[in-house]
Tab-separated table of C-alpha atoms in Angstrom:
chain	number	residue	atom	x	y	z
I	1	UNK	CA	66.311	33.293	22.242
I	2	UNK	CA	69.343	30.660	21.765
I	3	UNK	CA	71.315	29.616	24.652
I	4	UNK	CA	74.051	31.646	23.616
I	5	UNK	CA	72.432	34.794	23.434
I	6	UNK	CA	70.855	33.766	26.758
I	7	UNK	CA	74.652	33.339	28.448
I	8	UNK	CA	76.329	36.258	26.432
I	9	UNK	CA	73.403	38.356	27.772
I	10	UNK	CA	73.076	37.775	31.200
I	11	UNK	CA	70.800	35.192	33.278
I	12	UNK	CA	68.165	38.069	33.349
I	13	UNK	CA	67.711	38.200	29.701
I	14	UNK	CA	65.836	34.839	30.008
I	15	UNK	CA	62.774	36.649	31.361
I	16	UNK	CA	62.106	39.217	28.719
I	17	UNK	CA	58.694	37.644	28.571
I	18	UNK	CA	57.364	38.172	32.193
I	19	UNK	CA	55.743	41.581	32.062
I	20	UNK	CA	55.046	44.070	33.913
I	21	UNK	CA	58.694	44.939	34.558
I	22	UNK	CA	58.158	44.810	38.494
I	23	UNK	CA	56.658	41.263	37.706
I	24	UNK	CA	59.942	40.547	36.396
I	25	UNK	CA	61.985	42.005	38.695
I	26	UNK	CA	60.405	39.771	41.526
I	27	UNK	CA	60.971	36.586	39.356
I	28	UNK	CA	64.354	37.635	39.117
I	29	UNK	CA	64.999	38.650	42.596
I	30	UNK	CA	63.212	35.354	43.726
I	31	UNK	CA	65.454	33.076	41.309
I	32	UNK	CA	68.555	34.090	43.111
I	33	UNK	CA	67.115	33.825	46.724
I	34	UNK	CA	65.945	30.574	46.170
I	35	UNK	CA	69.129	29.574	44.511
I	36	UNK	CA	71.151	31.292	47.553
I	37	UNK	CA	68.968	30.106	50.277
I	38	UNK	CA	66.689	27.602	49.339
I	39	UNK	CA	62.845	28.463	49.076
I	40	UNK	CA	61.870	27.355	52.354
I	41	UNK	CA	64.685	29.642	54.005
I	42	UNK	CA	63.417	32.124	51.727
I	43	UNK	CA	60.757	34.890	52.694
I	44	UNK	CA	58.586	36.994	50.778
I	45	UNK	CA	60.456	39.898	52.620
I	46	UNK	CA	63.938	38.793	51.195
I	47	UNK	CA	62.583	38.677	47.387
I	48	UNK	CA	60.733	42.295	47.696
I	49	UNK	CA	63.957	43.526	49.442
I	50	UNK	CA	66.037	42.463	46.328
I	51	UNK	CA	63.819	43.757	44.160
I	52	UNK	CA	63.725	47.151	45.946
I	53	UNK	CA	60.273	46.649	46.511
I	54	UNK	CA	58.092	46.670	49.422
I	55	UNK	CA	56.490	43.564	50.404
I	56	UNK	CA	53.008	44.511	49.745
I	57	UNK	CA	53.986	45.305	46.135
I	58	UNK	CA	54.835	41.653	46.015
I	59	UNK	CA	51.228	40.381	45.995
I	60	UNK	CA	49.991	43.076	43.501
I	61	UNK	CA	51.670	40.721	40.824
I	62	UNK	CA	51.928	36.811	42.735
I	63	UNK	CA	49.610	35.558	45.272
I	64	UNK	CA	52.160	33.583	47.364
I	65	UNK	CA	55.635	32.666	47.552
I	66	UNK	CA	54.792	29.053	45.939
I	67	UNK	CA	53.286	30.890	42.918
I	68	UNK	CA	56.475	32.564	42.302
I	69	UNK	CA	58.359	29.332	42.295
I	70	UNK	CA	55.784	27.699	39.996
I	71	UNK	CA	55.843	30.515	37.712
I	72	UNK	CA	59.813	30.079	37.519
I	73	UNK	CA	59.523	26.075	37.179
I	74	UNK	CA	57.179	26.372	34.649
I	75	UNK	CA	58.945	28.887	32.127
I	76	UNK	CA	62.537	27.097	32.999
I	77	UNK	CA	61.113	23.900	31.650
I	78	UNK	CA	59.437	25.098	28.650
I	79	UNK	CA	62.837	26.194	27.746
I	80	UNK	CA	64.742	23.436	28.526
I	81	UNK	CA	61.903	21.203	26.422
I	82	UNK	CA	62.245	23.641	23.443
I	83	UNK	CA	65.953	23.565	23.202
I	84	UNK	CA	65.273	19.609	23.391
I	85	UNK	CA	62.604	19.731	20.635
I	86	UNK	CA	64.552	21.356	18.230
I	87	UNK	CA	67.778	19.554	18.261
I	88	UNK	CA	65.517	15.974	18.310
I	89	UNK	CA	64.029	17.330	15.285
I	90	UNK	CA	66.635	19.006	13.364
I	91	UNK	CA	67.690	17.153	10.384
I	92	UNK	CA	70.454	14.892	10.873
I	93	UNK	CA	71.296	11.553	11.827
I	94	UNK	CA	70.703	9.755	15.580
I	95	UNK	CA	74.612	10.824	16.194
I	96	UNK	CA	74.430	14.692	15.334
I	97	UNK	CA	70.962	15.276	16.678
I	98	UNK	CA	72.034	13.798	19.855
I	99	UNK	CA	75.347	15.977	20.262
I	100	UNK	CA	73.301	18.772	19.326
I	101	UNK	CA	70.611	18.409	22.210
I	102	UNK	CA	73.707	17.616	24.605
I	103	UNK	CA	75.706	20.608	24.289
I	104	UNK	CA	72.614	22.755	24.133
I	105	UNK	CA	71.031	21.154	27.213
I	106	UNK	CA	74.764	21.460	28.480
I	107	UNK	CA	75.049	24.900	27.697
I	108	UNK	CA	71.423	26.254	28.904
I	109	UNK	CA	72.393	24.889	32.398
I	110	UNK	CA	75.710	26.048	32.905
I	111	UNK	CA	75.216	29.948	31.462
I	112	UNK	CA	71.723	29.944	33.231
I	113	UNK	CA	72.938	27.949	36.648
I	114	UNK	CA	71.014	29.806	38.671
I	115	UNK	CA	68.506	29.492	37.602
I	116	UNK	CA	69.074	26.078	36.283
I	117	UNK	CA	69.657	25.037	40.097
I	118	UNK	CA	66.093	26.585	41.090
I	119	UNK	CA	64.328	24.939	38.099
I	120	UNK	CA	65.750	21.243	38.799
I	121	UNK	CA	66.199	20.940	42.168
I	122	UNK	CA	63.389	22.994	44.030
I	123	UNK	CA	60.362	20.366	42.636
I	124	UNK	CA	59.811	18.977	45.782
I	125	UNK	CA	58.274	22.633	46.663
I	126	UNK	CA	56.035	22.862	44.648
I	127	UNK	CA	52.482	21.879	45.782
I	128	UNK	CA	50.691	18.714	44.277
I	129	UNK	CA	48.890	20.439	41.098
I	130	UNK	CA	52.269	23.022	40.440
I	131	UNK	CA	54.380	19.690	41.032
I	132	UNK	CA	52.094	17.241	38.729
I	133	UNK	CA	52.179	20.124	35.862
I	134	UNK	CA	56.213	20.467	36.038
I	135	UNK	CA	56.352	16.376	36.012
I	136	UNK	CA	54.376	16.539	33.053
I	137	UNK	CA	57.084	18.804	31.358
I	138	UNK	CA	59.842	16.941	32.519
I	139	UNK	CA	58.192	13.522	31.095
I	140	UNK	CA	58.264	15.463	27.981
I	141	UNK	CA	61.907	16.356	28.356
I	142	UNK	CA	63.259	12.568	28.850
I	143	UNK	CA	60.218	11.515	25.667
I	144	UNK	CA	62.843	14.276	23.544
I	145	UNK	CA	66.039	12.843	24.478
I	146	UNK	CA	64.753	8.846	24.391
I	147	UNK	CA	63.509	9.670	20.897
I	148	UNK	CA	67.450	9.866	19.992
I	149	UNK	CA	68.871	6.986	21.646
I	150	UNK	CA	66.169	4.623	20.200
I	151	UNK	CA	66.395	6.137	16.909
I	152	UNK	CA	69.813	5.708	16.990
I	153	UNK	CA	69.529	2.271	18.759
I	154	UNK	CA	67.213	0.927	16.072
I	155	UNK	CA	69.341	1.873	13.545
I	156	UNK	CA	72.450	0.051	14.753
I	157	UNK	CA	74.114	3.504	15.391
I	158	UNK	CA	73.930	3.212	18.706
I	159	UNK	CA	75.100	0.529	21.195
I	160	UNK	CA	72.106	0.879	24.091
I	161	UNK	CA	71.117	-2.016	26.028
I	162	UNK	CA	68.884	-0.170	28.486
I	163	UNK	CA	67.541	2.661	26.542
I	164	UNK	CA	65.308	4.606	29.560
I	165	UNK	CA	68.438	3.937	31.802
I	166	UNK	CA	70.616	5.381	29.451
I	167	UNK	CA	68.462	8.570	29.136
I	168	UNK	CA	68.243	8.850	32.965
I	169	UNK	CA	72.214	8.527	32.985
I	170	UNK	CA	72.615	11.495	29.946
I	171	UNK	CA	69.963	13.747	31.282
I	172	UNK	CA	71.518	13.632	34.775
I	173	UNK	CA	74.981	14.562	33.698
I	174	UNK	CA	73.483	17.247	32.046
I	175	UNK	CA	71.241	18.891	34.404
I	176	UNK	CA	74.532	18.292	37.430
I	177	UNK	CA	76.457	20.942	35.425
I	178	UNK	CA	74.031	23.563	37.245
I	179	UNK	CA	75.272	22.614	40.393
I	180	UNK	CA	78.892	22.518	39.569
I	181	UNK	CA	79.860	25.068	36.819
I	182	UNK	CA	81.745	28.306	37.394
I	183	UNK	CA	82.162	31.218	35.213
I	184	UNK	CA	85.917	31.284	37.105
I	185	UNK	CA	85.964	27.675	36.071
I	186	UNK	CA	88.690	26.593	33.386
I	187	UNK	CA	85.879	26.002	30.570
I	188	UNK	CA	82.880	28.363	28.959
I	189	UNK	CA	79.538	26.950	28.901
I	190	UNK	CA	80.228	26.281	24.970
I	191	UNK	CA	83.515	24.098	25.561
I	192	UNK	CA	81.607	22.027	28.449
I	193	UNK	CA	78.917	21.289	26.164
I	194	UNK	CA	81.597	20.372	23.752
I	195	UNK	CA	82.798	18.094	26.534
I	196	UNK	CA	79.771	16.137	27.469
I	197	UNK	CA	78.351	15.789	23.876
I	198	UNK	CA	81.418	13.688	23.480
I	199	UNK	CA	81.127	12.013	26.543
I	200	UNK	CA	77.430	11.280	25.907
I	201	UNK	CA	78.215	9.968	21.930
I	202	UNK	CA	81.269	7.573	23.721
I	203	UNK	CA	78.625	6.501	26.620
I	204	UNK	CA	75.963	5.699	23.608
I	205	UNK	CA	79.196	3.397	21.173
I	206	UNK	CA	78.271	5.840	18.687
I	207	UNK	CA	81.023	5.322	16.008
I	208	UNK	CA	83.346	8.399	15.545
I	209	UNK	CA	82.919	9.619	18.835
I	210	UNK	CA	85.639	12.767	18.745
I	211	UNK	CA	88.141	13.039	21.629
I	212	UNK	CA	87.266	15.750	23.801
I	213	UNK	CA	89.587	18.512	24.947
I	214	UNK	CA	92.293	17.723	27.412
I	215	UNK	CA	91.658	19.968	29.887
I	216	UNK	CA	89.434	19.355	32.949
I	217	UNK	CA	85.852	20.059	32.883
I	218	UNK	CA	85.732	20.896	36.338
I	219	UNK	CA	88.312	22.281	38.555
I	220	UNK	CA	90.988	20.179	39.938
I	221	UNK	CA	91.674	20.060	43.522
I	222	UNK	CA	94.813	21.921	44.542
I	223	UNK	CA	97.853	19.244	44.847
I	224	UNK	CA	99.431	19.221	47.958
């Protein structure tokens, strides 16, 4: 599924793949308790009540709370590393590929924030082995994007001094937009990735960096 049918459809339509459908509905009812509360705050209780389920019916189909979360980690970042994969290795040079993953990366995190929220900031959850597996992942995730830059550094299309602190720098802009972005906001998930692929290709001295749209990527505060 591409991360515009993923945002046209609906934040639910990313787990078409969890089956039984009252698996499903528990992954889905977990992802926006632990994005509303936090999963410590979070009980088993307030998932199966979401779901319109009764607790019990919870552990037919996930052994504990932390399984759910794991679960939710583990497909979030399988995504986020495909989405990566393909634009590194789309044809193109160091410039387009890198715009490419950008607004994709962009645009998976602001039409899936809830999620997006849950997947990158609820690691620290996760027990050891569930934590070591999702670091694993997300090593894989900054290998796609570092690919680019030295690519693009090697070839003199890029300007990097500090290649793994420039990747740190772009993936964390990218992954912020979950915590941020509004559908009320003044841009769609499309224009912001517009937005950031720009400012990513300007942060990298790629040459023919495009200017960006004028308006604001993220709401200003009311003048007084």
């Amino acid at each position: 599924m591409s991360t515009a049918e993923e945002t046209a459809g609906g934040e639910a339509q990313a787990w078409g793949e969890v089956t039984p459908d009252a698996a499903r509905r528990l992954l889905i009812a977990a992802v926006e308790a632990f994005a509303e509360r936090g999963y410590h705050a979070t009980t088993t209780r307030d998932i199966a009540g979401r779901a319109g389920m009764s607790p019990a019916a919870l552990y037919i189909h996930y052994k504990t709370k932390e399984e759910l979360l794991h679960r939710i980690s583990r497909i979030g970042h399988e995504k986020a590393l495909e989405i990566l994969r393909t634009a590194s290795r789309r044809e193109g040079s160091p410039t387009e590929r890198l715009a490419d993953a950008v607004s994709s990366f962009v645009r998976w995190h602001a039409g899936g924030r809830t999620t997006a929220r849950v997947v990158q900031y609820e690691l620290d959850s996760l027990g050891p082995d569930a934590r070591a597996e999702i670091l694993g992942l997300r090593r894989q995730v900054d290998a796609e994007v570092r690919g680019i830059i030295e690519e693009g550094a090697r070839s003199g299309e890029f300007e990097v001094i500090d290649v793994h602190g420039t990747t740190l720098a772009v993936l964390s802009l990218c992954i912020d937009v979950a915590r941020w972005f509004s559908l009320d906001g003044p841009r769609t998930p499309e224009e912001v990735g517009e937005l950031y692929a720009d400012l990513v290709l300007r942060m990298v001295g790629a040459a023919g960096a495009g200017a960006a749209s004028a308006a604001p990527a993220v709401p200003a505060e009311p003048q007084t």
